[in-house]
mmCIF file of C-alpha atoms in Angstrom:
data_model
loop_
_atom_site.group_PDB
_atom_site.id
_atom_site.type_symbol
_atom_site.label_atom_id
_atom_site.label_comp_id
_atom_site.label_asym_id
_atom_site.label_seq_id
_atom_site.Cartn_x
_atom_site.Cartn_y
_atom_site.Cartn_z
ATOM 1 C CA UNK A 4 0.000 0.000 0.000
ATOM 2 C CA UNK A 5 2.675 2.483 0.891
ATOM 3 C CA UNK A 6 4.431 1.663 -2.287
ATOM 4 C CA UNK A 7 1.266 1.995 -4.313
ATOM 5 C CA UNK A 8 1.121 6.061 -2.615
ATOM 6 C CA UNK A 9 4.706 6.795 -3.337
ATOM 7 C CA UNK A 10 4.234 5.724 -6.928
ATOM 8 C CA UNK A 11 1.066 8.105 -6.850
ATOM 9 C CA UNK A 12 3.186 11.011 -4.762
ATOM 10 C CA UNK A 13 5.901 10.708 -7.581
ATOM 11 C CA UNK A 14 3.585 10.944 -10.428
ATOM 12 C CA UNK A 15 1.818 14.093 -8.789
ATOM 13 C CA UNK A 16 5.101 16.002 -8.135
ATOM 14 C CA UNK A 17 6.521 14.970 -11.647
ATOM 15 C CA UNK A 18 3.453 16.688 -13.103
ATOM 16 C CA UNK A 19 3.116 19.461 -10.301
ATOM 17 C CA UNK A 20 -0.586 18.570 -9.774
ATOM 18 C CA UNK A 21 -1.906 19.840 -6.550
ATOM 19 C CA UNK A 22 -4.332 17.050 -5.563
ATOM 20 C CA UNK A 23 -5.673 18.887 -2.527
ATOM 21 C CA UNK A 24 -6.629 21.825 -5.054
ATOM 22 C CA UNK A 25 -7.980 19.857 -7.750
ATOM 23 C CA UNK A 26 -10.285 18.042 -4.721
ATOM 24 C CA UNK A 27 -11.641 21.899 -3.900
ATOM 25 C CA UNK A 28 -12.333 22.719 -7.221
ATOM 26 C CA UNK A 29 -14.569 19.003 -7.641
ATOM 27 C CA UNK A 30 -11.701 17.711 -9.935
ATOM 28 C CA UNK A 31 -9.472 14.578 -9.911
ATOM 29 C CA UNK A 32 -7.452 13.273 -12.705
ATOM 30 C CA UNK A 33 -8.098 13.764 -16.156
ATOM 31 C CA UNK A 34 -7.950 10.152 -18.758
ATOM 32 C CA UNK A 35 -4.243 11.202 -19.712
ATOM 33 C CA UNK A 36 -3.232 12.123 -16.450
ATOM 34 C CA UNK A 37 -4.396 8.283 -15.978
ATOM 35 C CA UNK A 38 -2.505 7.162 -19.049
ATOM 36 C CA UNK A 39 0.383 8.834 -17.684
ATOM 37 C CA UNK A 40 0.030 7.405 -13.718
ATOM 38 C CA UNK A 41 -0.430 3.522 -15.302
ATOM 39 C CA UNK A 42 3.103 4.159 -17.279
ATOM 40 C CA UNK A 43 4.212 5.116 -13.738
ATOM 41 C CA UNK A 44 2.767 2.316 -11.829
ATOM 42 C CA UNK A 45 5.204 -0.012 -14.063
ATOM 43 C CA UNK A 46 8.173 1.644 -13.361
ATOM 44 C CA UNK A 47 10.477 0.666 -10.005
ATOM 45 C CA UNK A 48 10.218 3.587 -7.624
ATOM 46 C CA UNK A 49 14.245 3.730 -8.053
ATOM 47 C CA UNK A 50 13.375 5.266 -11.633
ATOM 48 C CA UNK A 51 10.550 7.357 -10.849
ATOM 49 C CA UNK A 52 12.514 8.922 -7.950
ATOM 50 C CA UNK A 53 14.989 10.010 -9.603
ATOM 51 C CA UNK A 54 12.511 11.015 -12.837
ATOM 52 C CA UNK A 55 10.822 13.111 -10.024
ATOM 53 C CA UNK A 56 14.357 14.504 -8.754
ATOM 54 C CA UNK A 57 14.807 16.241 -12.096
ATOM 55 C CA UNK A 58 11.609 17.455 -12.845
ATOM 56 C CA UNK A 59 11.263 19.311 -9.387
ATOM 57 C CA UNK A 60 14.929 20.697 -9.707
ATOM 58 C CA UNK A 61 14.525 21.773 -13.378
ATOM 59 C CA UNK A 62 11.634 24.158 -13.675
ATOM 60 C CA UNK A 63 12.280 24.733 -17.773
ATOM 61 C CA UNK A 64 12.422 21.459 -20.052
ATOM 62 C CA UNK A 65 15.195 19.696 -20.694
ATOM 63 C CA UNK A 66 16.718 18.609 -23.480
ATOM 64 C CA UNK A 67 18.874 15.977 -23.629
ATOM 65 C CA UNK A 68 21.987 16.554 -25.569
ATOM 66 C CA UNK A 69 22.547 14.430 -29.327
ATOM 67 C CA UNK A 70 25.836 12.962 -27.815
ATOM 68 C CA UNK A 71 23.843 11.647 -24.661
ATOM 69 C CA UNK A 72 21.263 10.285 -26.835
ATOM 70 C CA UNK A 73 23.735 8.396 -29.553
ATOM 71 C CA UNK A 74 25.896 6.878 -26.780
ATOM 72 C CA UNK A 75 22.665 5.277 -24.551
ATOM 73 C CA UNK A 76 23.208 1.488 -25.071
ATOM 74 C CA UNK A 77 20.661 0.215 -28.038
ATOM 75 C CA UNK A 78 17.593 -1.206 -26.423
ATOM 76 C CA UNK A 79 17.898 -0.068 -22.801
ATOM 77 C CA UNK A 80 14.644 0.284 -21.491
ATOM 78 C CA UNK A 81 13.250 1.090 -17.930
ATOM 79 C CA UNK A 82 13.029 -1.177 -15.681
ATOM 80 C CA UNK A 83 9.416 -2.085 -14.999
ATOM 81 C CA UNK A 84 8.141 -4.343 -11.951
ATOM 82 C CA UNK A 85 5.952 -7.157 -12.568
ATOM 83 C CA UNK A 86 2.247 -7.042 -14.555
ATOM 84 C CA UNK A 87 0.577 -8.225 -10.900
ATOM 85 C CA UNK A 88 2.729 -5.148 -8.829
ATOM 86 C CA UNK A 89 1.624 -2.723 -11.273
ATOM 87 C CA UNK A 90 -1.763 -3.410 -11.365
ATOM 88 C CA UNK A 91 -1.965 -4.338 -7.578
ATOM 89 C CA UNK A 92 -0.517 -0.347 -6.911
ATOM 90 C CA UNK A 93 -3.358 1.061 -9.649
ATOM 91 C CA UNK A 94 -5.753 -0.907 -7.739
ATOM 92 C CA UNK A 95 -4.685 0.415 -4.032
ATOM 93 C CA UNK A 96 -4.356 4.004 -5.532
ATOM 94 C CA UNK A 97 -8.056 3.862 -6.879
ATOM 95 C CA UNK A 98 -8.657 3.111 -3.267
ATOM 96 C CA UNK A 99 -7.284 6.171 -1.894
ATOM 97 C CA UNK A 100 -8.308 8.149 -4.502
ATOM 98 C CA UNK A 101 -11.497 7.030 -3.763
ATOM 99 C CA UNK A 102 -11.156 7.504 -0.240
ATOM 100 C CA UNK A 103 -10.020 11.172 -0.420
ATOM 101 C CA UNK A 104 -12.927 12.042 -2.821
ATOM 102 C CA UNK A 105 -15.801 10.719 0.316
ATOM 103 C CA UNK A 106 -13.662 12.603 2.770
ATOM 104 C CA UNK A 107 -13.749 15.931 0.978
ATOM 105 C CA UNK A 108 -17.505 15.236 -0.005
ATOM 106 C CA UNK A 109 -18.747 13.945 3.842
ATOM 107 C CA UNK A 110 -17.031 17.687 5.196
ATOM 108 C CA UNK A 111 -19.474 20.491 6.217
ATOM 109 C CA UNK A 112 -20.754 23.087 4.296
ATOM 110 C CA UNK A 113 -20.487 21.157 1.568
ATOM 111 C CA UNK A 114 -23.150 22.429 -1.585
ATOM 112 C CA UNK A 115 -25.316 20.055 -3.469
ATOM 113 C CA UNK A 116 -23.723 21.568 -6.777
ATOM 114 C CA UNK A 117 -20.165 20.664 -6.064
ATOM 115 C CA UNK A 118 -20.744 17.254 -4.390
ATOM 116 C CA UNK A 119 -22.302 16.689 -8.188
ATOM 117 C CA UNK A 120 -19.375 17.790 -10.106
ATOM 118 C CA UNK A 121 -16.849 16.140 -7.579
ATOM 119 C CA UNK A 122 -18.822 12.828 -8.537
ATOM 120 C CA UNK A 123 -18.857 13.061 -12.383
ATOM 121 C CA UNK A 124 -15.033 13.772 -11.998
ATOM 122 C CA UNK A 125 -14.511 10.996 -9.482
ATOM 123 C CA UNK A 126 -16.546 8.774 -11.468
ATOM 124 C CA UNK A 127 -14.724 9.433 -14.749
ATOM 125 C CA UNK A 128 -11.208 9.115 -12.559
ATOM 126 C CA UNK A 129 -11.893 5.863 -11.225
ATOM 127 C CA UNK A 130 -14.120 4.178 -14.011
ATOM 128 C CA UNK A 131 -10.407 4.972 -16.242
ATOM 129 C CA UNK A 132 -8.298 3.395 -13.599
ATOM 130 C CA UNK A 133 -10.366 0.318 -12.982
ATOM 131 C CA UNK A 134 -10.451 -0.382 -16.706
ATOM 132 C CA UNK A 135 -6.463 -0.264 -16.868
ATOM 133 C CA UNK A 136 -5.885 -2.420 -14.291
ATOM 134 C CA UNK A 137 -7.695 -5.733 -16.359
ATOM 135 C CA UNK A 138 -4.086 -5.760 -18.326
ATOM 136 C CA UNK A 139 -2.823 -8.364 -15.186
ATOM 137 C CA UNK A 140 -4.773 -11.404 -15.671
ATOM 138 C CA UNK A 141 -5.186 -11.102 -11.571
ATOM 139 C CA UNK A 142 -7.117 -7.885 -11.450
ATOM 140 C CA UNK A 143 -9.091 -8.938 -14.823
ATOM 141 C CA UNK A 144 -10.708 -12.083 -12.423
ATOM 142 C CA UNK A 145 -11.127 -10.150 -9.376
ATOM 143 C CA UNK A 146 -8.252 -11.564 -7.527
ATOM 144 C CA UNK A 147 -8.066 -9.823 -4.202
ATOM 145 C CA UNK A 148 -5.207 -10.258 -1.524
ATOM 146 C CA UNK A 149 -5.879 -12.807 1.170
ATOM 147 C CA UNK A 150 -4.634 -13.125 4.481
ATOM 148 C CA UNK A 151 -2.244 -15.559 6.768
ATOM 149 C CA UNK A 152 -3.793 -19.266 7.171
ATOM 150 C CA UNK A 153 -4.261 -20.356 10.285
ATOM 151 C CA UNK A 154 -1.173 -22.263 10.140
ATOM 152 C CA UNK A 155 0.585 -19.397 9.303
ATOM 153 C CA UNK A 156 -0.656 -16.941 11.853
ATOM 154 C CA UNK A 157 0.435 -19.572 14.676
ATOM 155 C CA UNK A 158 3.652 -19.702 13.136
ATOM 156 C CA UNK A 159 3.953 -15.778 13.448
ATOM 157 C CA UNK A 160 2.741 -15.770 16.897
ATOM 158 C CA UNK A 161 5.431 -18.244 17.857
ATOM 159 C CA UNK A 162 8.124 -17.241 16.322
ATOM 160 C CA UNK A 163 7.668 -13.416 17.377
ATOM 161 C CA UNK A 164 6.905 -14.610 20.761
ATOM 162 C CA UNK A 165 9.822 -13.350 23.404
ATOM 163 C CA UNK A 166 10.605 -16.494 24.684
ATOM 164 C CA UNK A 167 10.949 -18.695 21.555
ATOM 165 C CA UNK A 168 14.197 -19.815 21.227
ATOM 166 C CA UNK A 169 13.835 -18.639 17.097
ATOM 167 C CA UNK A 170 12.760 -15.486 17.465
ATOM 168 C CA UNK A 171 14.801 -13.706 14.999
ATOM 169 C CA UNK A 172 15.957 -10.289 17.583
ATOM 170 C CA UNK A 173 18.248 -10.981 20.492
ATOM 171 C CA UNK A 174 17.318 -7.255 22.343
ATOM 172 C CA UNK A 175 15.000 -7.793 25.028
ATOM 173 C CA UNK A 176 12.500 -4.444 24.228
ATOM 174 C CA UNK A 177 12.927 -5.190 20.600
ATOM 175 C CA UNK A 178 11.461 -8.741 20.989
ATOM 176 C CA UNK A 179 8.562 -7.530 23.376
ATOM 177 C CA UNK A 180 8.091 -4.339 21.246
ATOM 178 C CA UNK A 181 7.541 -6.524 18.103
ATOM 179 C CA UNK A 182 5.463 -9.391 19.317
ATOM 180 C CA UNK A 183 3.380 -6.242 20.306
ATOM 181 C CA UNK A 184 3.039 -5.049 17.118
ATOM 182 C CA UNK A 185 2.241 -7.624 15.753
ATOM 183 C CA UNK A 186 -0.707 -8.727 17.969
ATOM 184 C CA UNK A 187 -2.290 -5.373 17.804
ATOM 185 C CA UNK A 188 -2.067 -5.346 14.006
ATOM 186 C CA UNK A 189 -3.753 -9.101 13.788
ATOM 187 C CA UNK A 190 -6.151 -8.627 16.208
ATOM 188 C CA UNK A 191 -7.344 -4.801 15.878
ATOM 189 C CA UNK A 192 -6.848 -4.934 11.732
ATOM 190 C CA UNK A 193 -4.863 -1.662 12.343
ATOM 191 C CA UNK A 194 -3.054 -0.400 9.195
ATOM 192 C CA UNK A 195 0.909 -0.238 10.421
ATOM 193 C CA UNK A 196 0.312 4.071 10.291
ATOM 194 C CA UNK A 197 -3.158 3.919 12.522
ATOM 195 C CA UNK A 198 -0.777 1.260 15.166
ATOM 196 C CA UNK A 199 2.240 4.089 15.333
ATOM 197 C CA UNK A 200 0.409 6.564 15.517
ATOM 198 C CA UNK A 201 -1.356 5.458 18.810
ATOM 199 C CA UNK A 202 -0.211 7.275 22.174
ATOM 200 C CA UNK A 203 -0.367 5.645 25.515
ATOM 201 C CA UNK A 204 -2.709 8.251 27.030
ATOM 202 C CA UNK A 205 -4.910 6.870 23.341
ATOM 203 C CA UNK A 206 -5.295 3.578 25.755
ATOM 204 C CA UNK A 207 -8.366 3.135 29.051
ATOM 205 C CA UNK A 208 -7.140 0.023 30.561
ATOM 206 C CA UNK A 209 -9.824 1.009 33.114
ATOM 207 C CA UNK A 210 -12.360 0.397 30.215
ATOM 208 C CA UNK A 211 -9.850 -1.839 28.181
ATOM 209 C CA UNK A 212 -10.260 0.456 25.012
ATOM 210 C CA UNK A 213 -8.182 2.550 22.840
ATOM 211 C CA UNK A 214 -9.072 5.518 20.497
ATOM 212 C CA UNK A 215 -7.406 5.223 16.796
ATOM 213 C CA UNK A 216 -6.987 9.123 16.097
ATOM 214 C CA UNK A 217 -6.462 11.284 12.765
ATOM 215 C CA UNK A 218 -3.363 13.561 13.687
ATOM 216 C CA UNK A 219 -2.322 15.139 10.189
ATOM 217 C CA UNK A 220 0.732 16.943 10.990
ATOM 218 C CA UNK A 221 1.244 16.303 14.268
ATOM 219 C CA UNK A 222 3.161 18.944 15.917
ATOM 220 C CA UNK A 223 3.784 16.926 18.818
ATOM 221 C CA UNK A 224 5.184 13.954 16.153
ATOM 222 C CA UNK A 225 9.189 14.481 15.551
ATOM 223 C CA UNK A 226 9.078 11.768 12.938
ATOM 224 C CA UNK A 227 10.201 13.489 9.624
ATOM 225 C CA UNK A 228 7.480 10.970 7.765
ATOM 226 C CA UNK A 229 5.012 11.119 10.522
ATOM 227 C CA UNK A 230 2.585 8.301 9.861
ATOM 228 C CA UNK A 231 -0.942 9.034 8.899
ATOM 229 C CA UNK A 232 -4.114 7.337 9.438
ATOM 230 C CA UNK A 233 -6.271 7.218 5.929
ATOM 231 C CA UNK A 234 -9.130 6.191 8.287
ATOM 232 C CA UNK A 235 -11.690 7.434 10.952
ATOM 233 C CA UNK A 236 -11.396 7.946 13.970
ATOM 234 C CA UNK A 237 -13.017 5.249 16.107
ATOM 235 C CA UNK A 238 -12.693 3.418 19.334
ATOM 236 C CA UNK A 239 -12.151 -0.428 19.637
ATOM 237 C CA UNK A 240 -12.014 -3.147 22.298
ATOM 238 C CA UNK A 241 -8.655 -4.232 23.339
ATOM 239 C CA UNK A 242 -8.915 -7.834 24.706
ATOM 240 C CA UNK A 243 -7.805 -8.695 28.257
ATOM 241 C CA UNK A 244 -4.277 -10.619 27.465
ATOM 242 C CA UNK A 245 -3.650 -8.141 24.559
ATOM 243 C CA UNK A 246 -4.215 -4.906 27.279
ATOM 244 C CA UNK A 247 -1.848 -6.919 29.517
ATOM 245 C CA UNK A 248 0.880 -7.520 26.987
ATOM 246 C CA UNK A 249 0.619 -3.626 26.480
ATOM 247 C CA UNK A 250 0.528 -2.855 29.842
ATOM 248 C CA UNK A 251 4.021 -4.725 30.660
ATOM 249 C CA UNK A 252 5.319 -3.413 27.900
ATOM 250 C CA UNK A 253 4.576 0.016 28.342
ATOM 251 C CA UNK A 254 5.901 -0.470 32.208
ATOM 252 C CA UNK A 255 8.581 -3.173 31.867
ATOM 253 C CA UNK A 256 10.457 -2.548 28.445
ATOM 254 C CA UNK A 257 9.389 1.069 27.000
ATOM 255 C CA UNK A 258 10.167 3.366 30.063
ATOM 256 C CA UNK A 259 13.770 1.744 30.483
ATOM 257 C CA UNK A 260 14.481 3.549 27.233
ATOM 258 C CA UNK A 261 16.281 6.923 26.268
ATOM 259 C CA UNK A 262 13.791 9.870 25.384
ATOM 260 C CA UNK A 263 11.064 7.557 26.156
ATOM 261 C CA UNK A 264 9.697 10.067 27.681
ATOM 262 C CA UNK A 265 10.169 12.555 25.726
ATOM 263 C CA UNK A 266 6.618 11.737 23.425
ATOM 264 C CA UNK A 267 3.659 9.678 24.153
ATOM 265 C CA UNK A 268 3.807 6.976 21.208
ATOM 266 C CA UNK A 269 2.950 3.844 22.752
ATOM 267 C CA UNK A 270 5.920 1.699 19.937
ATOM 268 C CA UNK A 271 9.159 3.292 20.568
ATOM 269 C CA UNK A 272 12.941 2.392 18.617
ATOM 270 C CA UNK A 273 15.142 0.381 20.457
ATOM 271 C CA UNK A 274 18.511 2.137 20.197
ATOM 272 C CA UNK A 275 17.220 5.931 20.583
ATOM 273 C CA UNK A 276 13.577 5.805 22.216
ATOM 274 C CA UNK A 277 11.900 7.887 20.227
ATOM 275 C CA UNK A 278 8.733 7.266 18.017
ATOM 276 C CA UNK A 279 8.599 4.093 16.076
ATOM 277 C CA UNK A 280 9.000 4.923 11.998
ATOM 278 C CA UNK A 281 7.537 3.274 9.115
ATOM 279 C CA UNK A 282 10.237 1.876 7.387
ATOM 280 C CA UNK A 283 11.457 0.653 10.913
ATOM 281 C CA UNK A 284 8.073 -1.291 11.382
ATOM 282 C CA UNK A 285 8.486 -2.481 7.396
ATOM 283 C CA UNK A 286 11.822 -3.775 8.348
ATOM 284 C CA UNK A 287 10.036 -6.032 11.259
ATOM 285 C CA UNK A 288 8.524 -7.979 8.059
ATOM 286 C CA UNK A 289 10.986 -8.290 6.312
ATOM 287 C CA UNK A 290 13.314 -9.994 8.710
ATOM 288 C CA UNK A 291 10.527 -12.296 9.166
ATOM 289 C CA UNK A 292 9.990 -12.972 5.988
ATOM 290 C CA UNK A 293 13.596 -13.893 5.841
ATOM 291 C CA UNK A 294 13.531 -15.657 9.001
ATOM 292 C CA UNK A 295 10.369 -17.748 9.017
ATOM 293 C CA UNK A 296 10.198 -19.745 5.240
ATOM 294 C CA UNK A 297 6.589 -20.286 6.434
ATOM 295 C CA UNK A 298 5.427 -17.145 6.167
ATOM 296 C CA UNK A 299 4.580 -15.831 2.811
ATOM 297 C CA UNK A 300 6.982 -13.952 0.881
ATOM 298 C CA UNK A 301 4.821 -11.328 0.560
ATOM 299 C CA UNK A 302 4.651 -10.691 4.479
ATOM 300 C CA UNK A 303 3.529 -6.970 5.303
ATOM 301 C CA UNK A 304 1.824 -5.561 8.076
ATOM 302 C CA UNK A 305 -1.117 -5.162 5.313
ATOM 303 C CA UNK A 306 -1.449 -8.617 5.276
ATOM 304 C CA UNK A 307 -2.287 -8.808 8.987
ATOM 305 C CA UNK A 308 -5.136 -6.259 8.249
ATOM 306 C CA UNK A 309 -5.955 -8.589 5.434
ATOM 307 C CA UNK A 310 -6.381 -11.650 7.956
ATOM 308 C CA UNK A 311 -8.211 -9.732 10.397
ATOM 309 C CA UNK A 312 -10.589 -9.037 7.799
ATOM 310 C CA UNK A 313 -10.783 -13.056 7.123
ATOM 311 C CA UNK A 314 -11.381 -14.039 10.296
ATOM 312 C CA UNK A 315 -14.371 -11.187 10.950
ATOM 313 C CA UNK A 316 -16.155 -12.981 8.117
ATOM 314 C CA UNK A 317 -15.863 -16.333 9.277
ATOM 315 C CA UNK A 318 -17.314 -14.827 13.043
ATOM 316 C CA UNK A 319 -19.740 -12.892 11.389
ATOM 317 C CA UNK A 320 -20.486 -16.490 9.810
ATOM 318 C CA UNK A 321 -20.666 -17.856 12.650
ATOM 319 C CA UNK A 322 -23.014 -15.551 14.161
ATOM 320 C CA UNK A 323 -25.117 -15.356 11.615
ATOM 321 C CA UNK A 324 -25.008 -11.915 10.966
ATOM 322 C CA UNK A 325 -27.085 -10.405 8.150
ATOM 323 C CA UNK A 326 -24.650 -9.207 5.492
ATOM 324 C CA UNK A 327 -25.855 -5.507 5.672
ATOM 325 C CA UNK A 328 -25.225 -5.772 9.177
ATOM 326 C CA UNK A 329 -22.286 -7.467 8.955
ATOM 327 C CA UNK A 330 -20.993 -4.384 6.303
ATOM 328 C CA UNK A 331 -22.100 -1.506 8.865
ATOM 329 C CA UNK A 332 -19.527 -3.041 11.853
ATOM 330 C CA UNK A 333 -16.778 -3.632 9.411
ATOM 331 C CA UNK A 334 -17.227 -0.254 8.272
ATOM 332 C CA UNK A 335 -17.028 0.971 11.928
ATOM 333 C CA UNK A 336 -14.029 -1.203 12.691
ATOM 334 C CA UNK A 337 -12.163 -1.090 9.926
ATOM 335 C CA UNK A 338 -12.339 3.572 10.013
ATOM 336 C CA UNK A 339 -14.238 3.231 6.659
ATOM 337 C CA UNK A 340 -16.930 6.000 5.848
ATOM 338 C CA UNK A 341 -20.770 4.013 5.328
ATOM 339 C CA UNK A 342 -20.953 4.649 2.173
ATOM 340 C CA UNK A 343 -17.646 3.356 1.625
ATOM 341 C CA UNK A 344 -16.834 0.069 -0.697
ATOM 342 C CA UNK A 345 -14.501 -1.386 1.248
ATOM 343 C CA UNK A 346 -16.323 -3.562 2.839
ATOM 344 C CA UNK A 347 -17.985 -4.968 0.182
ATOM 345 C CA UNK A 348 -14.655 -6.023 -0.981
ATOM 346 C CA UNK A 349 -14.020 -8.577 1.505
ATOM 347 C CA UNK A 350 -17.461 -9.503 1.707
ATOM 348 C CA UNK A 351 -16.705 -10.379 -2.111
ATOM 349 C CA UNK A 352 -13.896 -12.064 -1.476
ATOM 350 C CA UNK A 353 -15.414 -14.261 1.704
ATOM 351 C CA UNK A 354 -18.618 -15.334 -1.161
ATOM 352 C CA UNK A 355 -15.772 -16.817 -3.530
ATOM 353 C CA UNK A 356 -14.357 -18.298 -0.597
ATOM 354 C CA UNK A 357 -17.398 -20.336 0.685
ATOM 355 C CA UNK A 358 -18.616 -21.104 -3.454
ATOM 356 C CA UNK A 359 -15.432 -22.835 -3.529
ATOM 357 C CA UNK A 360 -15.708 -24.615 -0.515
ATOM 358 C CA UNK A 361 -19.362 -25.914 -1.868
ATOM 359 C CA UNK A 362 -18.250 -26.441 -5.136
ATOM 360 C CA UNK A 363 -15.158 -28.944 -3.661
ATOM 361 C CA UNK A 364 -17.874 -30.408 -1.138
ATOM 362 C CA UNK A 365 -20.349 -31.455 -4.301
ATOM 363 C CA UNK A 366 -17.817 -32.884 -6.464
ATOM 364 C CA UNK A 367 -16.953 -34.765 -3.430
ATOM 365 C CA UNK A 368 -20.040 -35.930 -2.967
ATOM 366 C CA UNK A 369 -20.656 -36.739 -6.630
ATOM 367 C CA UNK A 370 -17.651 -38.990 -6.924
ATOM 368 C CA UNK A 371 -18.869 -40.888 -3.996
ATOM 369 C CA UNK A 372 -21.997 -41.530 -5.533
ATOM 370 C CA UNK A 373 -20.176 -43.053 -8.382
ATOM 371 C CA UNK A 374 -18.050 -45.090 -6.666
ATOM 372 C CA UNK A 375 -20.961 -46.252 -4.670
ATOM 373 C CA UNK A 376 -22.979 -47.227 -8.456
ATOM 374 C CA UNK A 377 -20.051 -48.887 -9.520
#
């Protein structure tokens, strides 16, 4: 996901389009801007970075000089990631896209007039990146991301577990710290910006709950990238072992550390004590995925918001919730507006799921049959 919004970030800057002022006026993208952001999407961010570099330094066009053109090696190219990545990062940028369209439409004050013309442009935005994403035979199906198995979430719980023997960290706070984050992300469905942005004084043990905030631009945040929270602002349950492990933590391993106390983030760095980054917390994955062959090679804290979302369909299931109901406290959980799609996204995905399941369970049963005639 994080990828997917850099590629976007570097395609806005290389343009110098102010998405925050096309949003006000009821604009988006236009089709060729969308042309132009699915050429992007293929490249590696290595290539639009620097691509980006010289556009913001150079505010005239340049021209590239014959003898720089005549000695470039015949039949160098770009490099260009995968069909699957690029659509994957088209599909999570149509999400935010989509996402900061209902957040500047649900504010106050808002006319009847512009909420129209912010949905024809939206519309015509979104409709164009949806139908360049069906070039990856993946998006074309509906292939959606799917979470850990079960066998694979106990593997992540043991191995990140302090104690075990193979947990891939030898400090002491870094172990507790990141068997931390990890529970909260699998069992809240956090995304990794929502859990480092959380404060301790965001936490009521008294009531076991904690408040998931939107703090854009933080002053109180010394992070250069401070993380930010796409989502509402909501409060959830925090189960009694999970408030425990936090509580120890927060006592036993965080306040030992320098400038600890210097800011309120609950997930603090080892060496220096101060707020927890993003590409830290991305580097927790990967040495797990390195660590653990178990564990898909895809392993991101995304994922764990992924399996969350599995395993509240399978309660929901279980409870025997009606699916509009079952939409409405997904919504809620998850910080998605109600007239969001999200949610209807995983419901998709959980459908194809169980028609599989049936599907298997008839053939099954047909076979039998015709072993039993035979």
């Amino acid at each position: 996901m994080l990828r997917a919004i850099a590629v976007l970030e570097h395609f806005l800057a290389a343009r110098r389009i102010d998405i925050d002022s096309r949003l006000e006026c009821g604009d988006l993208l236009s089709v060729a801007e969308v042309e132009g952001l699915m050429r992007s999407s293929r490249q590696s961010l290595a290539e639009l970075g620097s691509e980006t570099t010289v556009s913001c330094t150079h505010r005239k066009k340049q021209v590239q000089p014959k003898e720089a053109v005549r000695s470039r090696p015949v039949g160098q190219h770009l490099k260009e990631v995968a069909p699957q990545v690029a659509s994957t990062r088209l599909l999570y940028i149509r999400s935010y896209l989509a996402w900061l369209v209902d957040d500047r439409r649900s504010r106050n004050g808002v006319s009847n007039a512009f909420v129209a013309r912010l949905q024809s442009a939206s519309e015509i935005t979104l409709k164009a990146l949806e139908s360049r994403m069906r070039y990856s035979p993946a998006a074309s199906i509906g292939v959606e991301r799917e979470g850990l198995s079960g066998r694979q979430v106990q593997e992540l719980l043991r191995v990140t577990d302090p104690s075990c023997v193979e947990n891939p960290w030898r400090d002491e706070h870094t172990r507790h710290r990141n068997a931390l984050l990890v529970r909260w992300l699998l069992n809240l469905g956090l995304r990794i910006g929502e859990a480092l942005g959380v404060r301790n004084s965001d936490i009521d043990s008294r009531l076991g709950e904690v408040t998931i905030h939107r703090r854009a631009d933080d002053p109180g945040d010394p992070r250069r990238n401070q993380p930010q929270s796409k989502t509402r602002a909501r409060v959830l349950q925090l189960q009694r072992n999970l408030l425990a492990q936090t509580n120890s933590y927060i006592l036993d391993h965080r306040s030992g550390l320098p400038k600890s106390r210097t800011h309120g983030f609950l997930f603090a760095a080892s060496r220096s004590g101060m707020p927890l980054t993003v590409a830290a917390a991305e580097k927790v994955f990967e040495v797990l995925r390195g660590a653990c062959p178990e564990l898909p090679k895809d392993l991101s804290p995304h994922s764990l918001r992924h399996t969350w979302n599995d395993e509240f369909s399978r309660q929901m299931d279980a409870a025997r919730v009606a699916p509009a109901e079952e939409q409405k406290y997904r919504s809620y959980l998850m910080g998605w507006s109600s007239t969001s799609d999200q949610a209807a996204v995983y419901t998709r995905r959980h459908i194809r799921r169980k028609a599989r399941e049936a599907s298997l369970a008839m053939q099954e049963s047909l076979l039998a049959e015709g072993d039993e005639d035979e």
